[in-house]
Short mmCIF file of C-alpha atoms in Angstrom, two decimals:
data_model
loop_
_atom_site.label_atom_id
_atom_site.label_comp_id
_atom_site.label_asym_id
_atom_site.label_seq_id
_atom_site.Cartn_x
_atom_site.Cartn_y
_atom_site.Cartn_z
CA UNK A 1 24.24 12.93 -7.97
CA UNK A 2 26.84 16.28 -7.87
CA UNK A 3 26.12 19.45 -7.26
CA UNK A 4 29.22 19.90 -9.04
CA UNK A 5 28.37 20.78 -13.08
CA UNK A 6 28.93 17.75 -15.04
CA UNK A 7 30.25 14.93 -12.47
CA UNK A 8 26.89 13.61 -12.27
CA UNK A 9 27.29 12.56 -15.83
CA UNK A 10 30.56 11.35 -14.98
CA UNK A 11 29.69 9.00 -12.16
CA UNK A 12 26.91 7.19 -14.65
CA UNK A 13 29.11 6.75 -17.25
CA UNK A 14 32.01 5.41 -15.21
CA UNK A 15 29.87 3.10 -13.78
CA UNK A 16 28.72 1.85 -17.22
CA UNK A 17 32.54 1.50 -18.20
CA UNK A 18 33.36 -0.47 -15.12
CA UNK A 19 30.32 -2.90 -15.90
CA UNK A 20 31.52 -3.29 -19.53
CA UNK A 21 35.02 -4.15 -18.47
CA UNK A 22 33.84 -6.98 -15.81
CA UNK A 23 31.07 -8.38 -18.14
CA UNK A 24 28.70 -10.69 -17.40
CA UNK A 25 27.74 -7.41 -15.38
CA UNK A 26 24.33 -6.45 -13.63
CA UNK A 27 24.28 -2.69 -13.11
CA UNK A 28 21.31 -1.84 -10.44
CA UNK A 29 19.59 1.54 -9.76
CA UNK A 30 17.36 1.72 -7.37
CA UNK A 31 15.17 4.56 -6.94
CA UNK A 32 15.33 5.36 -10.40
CA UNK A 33 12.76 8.18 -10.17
CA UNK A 34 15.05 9.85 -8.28
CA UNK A 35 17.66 10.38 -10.77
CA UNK A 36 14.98 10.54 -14.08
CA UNK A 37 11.68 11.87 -13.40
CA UNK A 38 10.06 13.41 -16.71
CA UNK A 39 12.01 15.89 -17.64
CA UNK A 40 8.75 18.93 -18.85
CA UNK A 41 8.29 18.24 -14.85
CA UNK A 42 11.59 18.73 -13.45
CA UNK A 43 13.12 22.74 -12.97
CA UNK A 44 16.40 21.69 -12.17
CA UNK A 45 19.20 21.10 -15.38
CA UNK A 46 20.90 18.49 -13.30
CA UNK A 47 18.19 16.08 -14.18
CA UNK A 48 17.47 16.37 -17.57
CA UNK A 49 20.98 15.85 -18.45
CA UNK A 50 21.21 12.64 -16.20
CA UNK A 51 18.22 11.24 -18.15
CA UNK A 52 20.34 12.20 -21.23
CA UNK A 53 22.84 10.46 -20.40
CA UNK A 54 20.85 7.61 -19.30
CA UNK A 55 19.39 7.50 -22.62
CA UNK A 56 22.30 7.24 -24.67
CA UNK A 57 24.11 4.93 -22.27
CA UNK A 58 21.57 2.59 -22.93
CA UNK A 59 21.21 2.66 -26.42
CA UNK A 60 24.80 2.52 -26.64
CA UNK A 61 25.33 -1.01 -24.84
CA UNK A 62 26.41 -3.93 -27.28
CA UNK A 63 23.60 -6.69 -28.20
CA UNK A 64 26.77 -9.07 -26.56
CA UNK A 65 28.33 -6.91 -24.29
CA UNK A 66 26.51 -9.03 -21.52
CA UNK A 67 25.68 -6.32 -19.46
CA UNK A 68 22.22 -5.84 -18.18
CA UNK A 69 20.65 -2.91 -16.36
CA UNK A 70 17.72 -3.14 -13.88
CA UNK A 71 16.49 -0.47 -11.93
CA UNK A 72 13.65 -0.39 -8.69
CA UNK A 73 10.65 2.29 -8.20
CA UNK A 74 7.70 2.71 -6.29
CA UNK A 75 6.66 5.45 -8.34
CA UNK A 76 7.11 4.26 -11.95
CA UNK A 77 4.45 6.92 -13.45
CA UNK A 78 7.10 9.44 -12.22
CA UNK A 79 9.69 8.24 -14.56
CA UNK A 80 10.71 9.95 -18.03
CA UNK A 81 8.71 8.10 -20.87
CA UNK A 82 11.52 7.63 -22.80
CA UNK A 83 13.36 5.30 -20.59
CA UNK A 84 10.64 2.60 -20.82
CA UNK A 85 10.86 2.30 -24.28
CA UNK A 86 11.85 -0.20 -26.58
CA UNK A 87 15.44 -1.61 -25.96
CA UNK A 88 15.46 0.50 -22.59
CA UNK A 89 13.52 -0.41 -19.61
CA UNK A 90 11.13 -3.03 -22.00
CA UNK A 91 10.19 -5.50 -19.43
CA UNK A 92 8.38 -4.16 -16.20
CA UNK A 93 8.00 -6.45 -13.27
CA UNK A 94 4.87 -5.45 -11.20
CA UNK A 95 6.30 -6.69 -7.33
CA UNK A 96 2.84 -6.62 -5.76
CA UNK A 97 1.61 -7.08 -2.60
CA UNK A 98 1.67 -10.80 -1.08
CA UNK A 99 -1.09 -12.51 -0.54
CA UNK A 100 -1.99 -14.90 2.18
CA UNK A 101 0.23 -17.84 1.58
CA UNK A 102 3.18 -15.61 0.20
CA UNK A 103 2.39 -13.24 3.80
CA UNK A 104 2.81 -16.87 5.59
CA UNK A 105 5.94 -17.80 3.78
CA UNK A 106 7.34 -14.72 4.78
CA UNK A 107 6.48 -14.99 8.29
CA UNK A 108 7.65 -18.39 8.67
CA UNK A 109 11.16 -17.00 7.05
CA UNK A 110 11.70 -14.56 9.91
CA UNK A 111 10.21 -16.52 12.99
CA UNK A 112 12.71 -19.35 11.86
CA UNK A 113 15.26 -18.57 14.58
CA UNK A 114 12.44 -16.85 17.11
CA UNK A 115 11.23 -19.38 20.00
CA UNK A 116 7.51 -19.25 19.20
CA UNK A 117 5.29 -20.64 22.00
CA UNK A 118 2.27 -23.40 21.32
CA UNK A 119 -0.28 -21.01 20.37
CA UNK A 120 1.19 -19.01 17.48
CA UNK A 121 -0.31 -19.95 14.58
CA UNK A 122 1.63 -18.11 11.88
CA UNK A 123 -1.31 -18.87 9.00
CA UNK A 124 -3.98 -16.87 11.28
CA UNK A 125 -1.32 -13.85 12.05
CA UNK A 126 -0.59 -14.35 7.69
CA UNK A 127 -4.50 -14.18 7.18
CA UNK A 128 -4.92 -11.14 9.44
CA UNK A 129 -1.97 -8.66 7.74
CA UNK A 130 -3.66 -7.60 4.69
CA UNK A 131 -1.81 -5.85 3.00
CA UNK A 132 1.69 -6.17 4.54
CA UNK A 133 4.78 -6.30 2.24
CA UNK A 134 7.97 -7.95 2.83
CA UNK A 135 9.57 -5.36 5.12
CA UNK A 136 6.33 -4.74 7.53
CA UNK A 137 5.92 -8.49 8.16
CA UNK A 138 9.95 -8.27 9.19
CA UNK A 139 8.58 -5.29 11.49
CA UNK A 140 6.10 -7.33 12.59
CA UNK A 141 8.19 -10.19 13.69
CA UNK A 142 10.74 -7.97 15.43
CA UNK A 143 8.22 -5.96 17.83
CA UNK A 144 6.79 -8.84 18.67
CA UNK A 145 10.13 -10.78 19.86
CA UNK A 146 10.68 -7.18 21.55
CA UNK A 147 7.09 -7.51 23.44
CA UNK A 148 8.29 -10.93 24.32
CA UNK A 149 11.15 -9.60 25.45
CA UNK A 150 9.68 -6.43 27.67
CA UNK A 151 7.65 -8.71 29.79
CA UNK A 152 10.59 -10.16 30.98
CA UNK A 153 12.38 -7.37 31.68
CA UNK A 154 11.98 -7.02 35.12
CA UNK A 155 13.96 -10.38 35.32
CA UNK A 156 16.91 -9.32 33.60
CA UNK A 157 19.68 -7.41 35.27
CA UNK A 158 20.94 -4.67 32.64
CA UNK A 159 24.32 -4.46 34.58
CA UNK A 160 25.00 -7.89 34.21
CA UNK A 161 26.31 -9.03 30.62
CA UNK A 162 24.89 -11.99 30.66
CA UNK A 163 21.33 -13.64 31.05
CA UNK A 164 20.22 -16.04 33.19
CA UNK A 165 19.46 -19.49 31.48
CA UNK A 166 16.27 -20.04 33.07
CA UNK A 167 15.04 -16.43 31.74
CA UNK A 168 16.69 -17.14 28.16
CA UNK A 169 14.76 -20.48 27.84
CA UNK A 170 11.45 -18.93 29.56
CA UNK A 171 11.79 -16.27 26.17
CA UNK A 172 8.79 -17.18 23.70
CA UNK A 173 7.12 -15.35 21.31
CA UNK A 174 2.97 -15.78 22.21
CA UNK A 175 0.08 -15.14 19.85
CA UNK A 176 -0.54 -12.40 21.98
CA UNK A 177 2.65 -10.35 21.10
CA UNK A 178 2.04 -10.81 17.71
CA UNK A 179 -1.55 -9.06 18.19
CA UNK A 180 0.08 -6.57 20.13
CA UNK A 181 2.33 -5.59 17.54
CA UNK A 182 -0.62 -6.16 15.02
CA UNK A 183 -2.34 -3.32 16.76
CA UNK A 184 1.08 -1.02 16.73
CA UNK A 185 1.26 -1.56 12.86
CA UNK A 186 0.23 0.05 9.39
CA UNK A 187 0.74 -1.63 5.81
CA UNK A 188 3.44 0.72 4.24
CA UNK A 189 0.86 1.65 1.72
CA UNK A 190 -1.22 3.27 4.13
CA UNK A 191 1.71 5.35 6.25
CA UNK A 192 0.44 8.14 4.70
CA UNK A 193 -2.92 7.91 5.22
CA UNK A 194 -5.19 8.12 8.54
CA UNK A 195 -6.27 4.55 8.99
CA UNK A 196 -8.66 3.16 11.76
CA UNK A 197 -8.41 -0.64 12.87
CA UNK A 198 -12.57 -0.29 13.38
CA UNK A 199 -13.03 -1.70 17.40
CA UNK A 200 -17.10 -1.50 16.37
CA UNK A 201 -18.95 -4.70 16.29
CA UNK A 202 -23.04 -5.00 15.61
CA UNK A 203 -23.75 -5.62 19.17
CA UNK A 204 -22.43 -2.04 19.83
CA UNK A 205 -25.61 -1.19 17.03
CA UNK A 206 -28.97 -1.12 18.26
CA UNK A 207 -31.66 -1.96 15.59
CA UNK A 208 -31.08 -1.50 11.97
CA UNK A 209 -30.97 -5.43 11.65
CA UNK A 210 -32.51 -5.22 8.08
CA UNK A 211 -29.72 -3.05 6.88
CA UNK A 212 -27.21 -5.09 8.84
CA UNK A 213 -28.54 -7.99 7.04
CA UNK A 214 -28.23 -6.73 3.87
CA UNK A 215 -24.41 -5.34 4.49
CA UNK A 216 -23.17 -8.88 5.04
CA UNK A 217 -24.66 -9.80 1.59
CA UNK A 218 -23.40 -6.84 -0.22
CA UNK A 219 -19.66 -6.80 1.57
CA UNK A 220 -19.28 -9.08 4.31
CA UNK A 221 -20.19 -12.15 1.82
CA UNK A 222 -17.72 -11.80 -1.15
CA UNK A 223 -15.00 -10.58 1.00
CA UNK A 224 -14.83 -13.64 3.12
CA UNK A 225 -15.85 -16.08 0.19
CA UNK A 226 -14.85 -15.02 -3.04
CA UNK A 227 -14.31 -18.42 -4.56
CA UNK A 228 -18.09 -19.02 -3.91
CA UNK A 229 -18.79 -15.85 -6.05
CA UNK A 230 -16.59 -16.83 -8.47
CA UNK A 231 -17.84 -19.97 -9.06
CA UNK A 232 -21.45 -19.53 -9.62
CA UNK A 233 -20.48 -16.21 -11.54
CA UNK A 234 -21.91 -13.82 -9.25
CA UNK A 235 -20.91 -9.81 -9.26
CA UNK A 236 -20.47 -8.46 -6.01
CA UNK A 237 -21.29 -4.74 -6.04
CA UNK A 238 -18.64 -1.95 -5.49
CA UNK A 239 -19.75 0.48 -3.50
CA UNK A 240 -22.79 1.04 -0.98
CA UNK A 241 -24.41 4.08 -0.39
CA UNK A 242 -25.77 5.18 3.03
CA UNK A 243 -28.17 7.66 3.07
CA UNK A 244 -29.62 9.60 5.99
CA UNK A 245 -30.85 12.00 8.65
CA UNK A 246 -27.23 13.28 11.00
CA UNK A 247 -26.78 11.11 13.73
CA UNK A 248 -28.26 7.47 12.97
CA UNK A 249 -25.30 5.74 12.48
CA UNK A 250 -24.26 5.98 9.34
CA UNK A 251 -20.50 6.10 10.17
CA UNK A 252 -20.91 3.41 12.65
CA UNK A 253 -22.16 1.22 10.08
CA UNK A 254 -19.04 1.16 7.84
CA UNK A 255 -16.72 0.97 11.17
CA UNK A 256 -18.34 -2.25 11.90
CA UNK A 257 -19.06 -4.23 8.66
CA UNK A 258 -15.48 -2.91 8.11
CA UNK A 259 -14.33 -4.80 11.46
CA UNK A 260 -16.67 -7.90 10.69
CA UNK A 261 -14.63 -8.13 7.23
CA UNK A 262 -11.41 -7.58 9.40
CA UNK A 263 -10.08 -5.02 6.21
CA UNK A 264 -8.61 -1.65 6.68
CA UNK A 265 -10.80 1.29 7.00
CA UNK A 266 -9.87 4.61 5.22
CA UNK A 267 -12.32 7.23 6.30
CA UNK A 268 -12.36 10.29 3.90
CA UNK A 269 -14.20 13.53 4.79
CA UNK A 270 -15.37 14.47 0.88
CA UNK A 271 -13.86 18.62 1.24
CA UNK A 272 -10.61 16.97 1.81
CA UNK A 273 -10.07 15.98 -1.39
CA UNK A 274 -10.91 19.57 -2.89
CA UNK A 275 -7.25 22.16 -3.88
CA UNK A 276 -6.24 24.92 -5.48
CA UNK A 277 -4.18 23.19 -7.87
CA UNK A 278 -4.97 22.41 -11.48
CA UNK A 279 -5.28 18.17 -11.51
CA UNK A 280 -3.97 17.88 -7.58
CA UNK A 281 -7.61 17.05 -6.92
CA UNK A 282 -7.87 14.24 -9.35
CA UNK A 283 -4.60 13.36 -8.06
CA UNK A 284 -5.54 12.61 -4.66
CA UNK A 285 -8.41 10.40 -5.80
CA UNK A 286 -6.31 8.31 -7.80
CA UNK A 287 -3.42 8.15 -4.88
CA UNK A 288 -6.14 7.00 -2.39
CA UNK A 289 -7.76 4.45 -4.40
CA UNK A 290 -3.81 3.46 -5.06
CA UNK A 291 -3.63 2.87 -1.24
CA UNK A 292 -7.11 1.03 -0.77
CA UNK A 293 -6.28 -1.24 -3.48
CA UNK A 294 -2.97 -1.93 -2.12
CA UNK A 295 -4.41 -2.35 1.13
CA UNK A 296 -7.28 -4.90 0.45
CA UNK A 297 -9.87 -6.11 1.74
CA UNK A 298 -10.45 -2.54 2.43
CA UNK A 299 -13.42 0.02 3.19
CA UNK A 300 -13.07 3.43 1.90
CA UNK A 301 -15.31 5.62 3.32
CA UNK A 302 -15.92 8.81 1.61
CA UNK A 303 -18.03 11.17 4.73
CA UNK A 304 -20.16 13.95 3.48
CA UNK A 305 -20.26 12.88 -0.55
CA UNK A 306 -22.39 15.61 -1.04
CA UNK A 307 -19.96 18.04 -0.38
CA UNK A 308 -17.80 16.83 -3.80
CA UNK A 309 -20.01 14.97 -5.59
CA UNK A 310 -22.78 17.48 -7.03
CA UNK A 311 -24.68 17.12 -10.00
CA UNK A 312 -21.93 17.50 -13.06
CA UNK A 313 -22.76 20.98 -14.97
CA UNK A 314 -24.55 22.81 -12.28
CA UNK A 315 -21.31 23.79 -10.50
CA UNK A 316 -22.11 27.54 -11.25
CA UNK A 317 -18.69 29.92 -10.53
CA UNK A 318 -16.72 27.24 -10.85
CA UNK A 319 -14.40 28.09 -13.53
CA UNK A 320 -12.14 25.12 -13.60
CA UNK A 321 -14.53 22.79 -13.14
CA UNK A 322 -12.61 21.00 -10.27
CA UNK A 323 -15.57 19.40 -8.83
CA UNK A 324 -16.68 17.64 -11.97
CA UNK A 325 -13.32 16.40 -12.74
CA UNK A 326 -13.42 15.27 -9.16
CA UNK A 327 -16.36 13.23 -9.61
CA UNK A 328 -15.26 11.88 -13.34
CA UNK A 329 -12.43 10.49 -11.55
CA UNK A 330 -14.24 8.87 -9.00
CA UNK A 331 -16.39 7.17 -11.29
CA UNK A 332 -12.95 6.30 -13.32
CA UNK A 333 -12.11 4.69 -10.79
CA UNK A 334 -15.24 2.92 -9.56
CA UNK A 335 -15.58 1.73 -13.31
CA UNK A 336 -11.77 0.37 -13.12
CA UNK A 337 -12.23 -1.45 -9.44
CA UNK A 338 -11.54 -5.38 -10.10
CA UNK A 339 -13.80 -7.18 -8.15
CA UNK A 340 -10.90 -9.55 -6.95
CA UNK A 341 -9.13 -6.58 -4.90
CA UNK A 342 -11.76 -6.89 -2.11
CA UNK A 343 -11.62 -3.22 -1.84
CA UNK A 344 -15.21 -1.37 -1.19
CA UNK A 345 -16.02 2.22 -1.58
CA UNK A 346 -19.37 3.39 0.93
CA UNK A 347 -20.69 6.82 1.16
#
């Protein structure tokens, strides 16, 4: 990107050239949504004539020229249309999230020069980090060694330049370092949003054990053992509704079936959700659903429903209808929830 008229252009094409020339050539952008959002969204001319360019670029590589182009987004709904068209961006690669055994190959990649001491158990910490990616596990590994490294600290001389060998071979990464920098850490997904690691267990609720009971059916159950519903063909419902006077626990509830689970907990007050902006609301529903599903097994709890979720029709005065679009998309994406993303909505 230029500020100066034209070069932008330039530097794309150039770049093109220089791939032709060296062919076989890979030519990478990454961040592409950067450079070619949809243009009827973007104000700025600078833009629209990149994805111009882009465009004809594209259609104007040789079948053998032997030059492919790949580009990298998190945000590929941002993207002009027209570049993921036929004989443009065709193929899409969907890098998800890891699961468990990718999480523990990951881990066992970066701990592979880290002294780790008897009791790390790598599969446990991989079980436990729902919802990490690539670079968080990488954080993960590093603030532990850096915990490790703290508690000796007081050992070390910072004046000298070297380290004592008995310190140096007393240096091992524990299972507790790893849950310390468990508790400092956030998927990526959820950076954005406020997210509670639930310290609530059902000792800490008095009573209730019918309804505690029937939680560990409804979510505990087919989060923990989803094979077992699978195999006898079993649905596990989405969503769980609490209903009740202020005050009896309600909240507490979701905190600790969310903590029984171990899964994230999203807590959503329901007003929260509401703007001024034509589609912003919808938006946000669809963005944290995004998140939760990214983020599974988690428990997204939306707190005073009532307050956006009104019988459809009767929202007299309001003209744009916000609050029923609000709700449709809700139920969009209730409807759309795959049972296999361990992700439960409770209001």
């Amino acid at each position: 990107m230029s500020k100066l008229a034209g070069e932008s252009e330039s530097n794309l094409r150039k770049a093109f050239e220089e791939a032709e020339k060296n062919a076989p050539a890979i030519i990478f952008i990454d961040e592409l949504d950067a450079i070619a959002p949809k243009r009827e969204k973007t104000h700025g001319e600078v833009e629209r004539r990149i994805v111009s360019q882009l465009l004809t670029l594209m259609d104007g590589l040789k079948q053998r020229a032997h030059v492919i182009v790949m580009a990298a987004t998190n945000r590929p709904n941002s993207i002009d249309p027209a570049l993921r068209r036929f004989g443009r961006f065709d193929r899409e690669v969907d890098i998800g999230i890891p699961d468990a055994t990718g999480r523990l190959e990951i881990l066992q990649i970066h701990t592979k020069n880290m002294k780790l001491a008897d009791d790390v158990d790598l599969e446990q910490v991989a079980n436990e980090t729902h919802g990490h990616v690539g670079a968080d596990l990488a954080a993960l590994c590093s603030e532990a060694a850096l915990q490790a490294i703290r508690k000796k600290m007081d050992l070390i001389d910072l004046e000298d330049e070297t380290i004592d060998a008995e310190v140096m071979n007393s240096l091992a990464v524990t299972m507790d370092d790893f849950r310390w920098a468990l508790s400092q850490s956030n998927p990526s997904a959820l950076r954005e949003t406020v997210v509670e690691v639930p310290q609530v267990t059902w000792e800490d609720i008095g009573g209730l054990e019918d309804v505690k009971r029937e939680l560990q059916e409804l979510v505990q159950y087919p989060v923990e053992h989803p094979d077992k519903f699978l195999k006898f063909g079993m649905t596990p419902s989405k969503g769980v509704l609490f209903y009740g006077p202020p005050g009896c626990g309600k909240t507490l509830l979701a905190k600790a079936i969310a903590n029984e689970c171990q899964a994230n907990f999203i807590s959503i007050k329901g007003p929260e959700l509401l703007t001024m902006w034509f589609g912003e609301s919808e938006a946000n529903v669809r963005e944290i659903f995004d998140k939760a599903r990214q983020a599974a097994p988690c428990v997204l709890f939306f707190d005073e429903l009532d307050s956006i979720a009104k019988a459809r029709g009767g929202n007299i005065g309001d003209g744009g209808g916000a609050a029923d679009r609000v709700i449709n998309q809700i139920l969009t994406e209730m409807d759309g929830m795959s049972t296999k993303t361990n992700t439960k909505q409770k209001r």
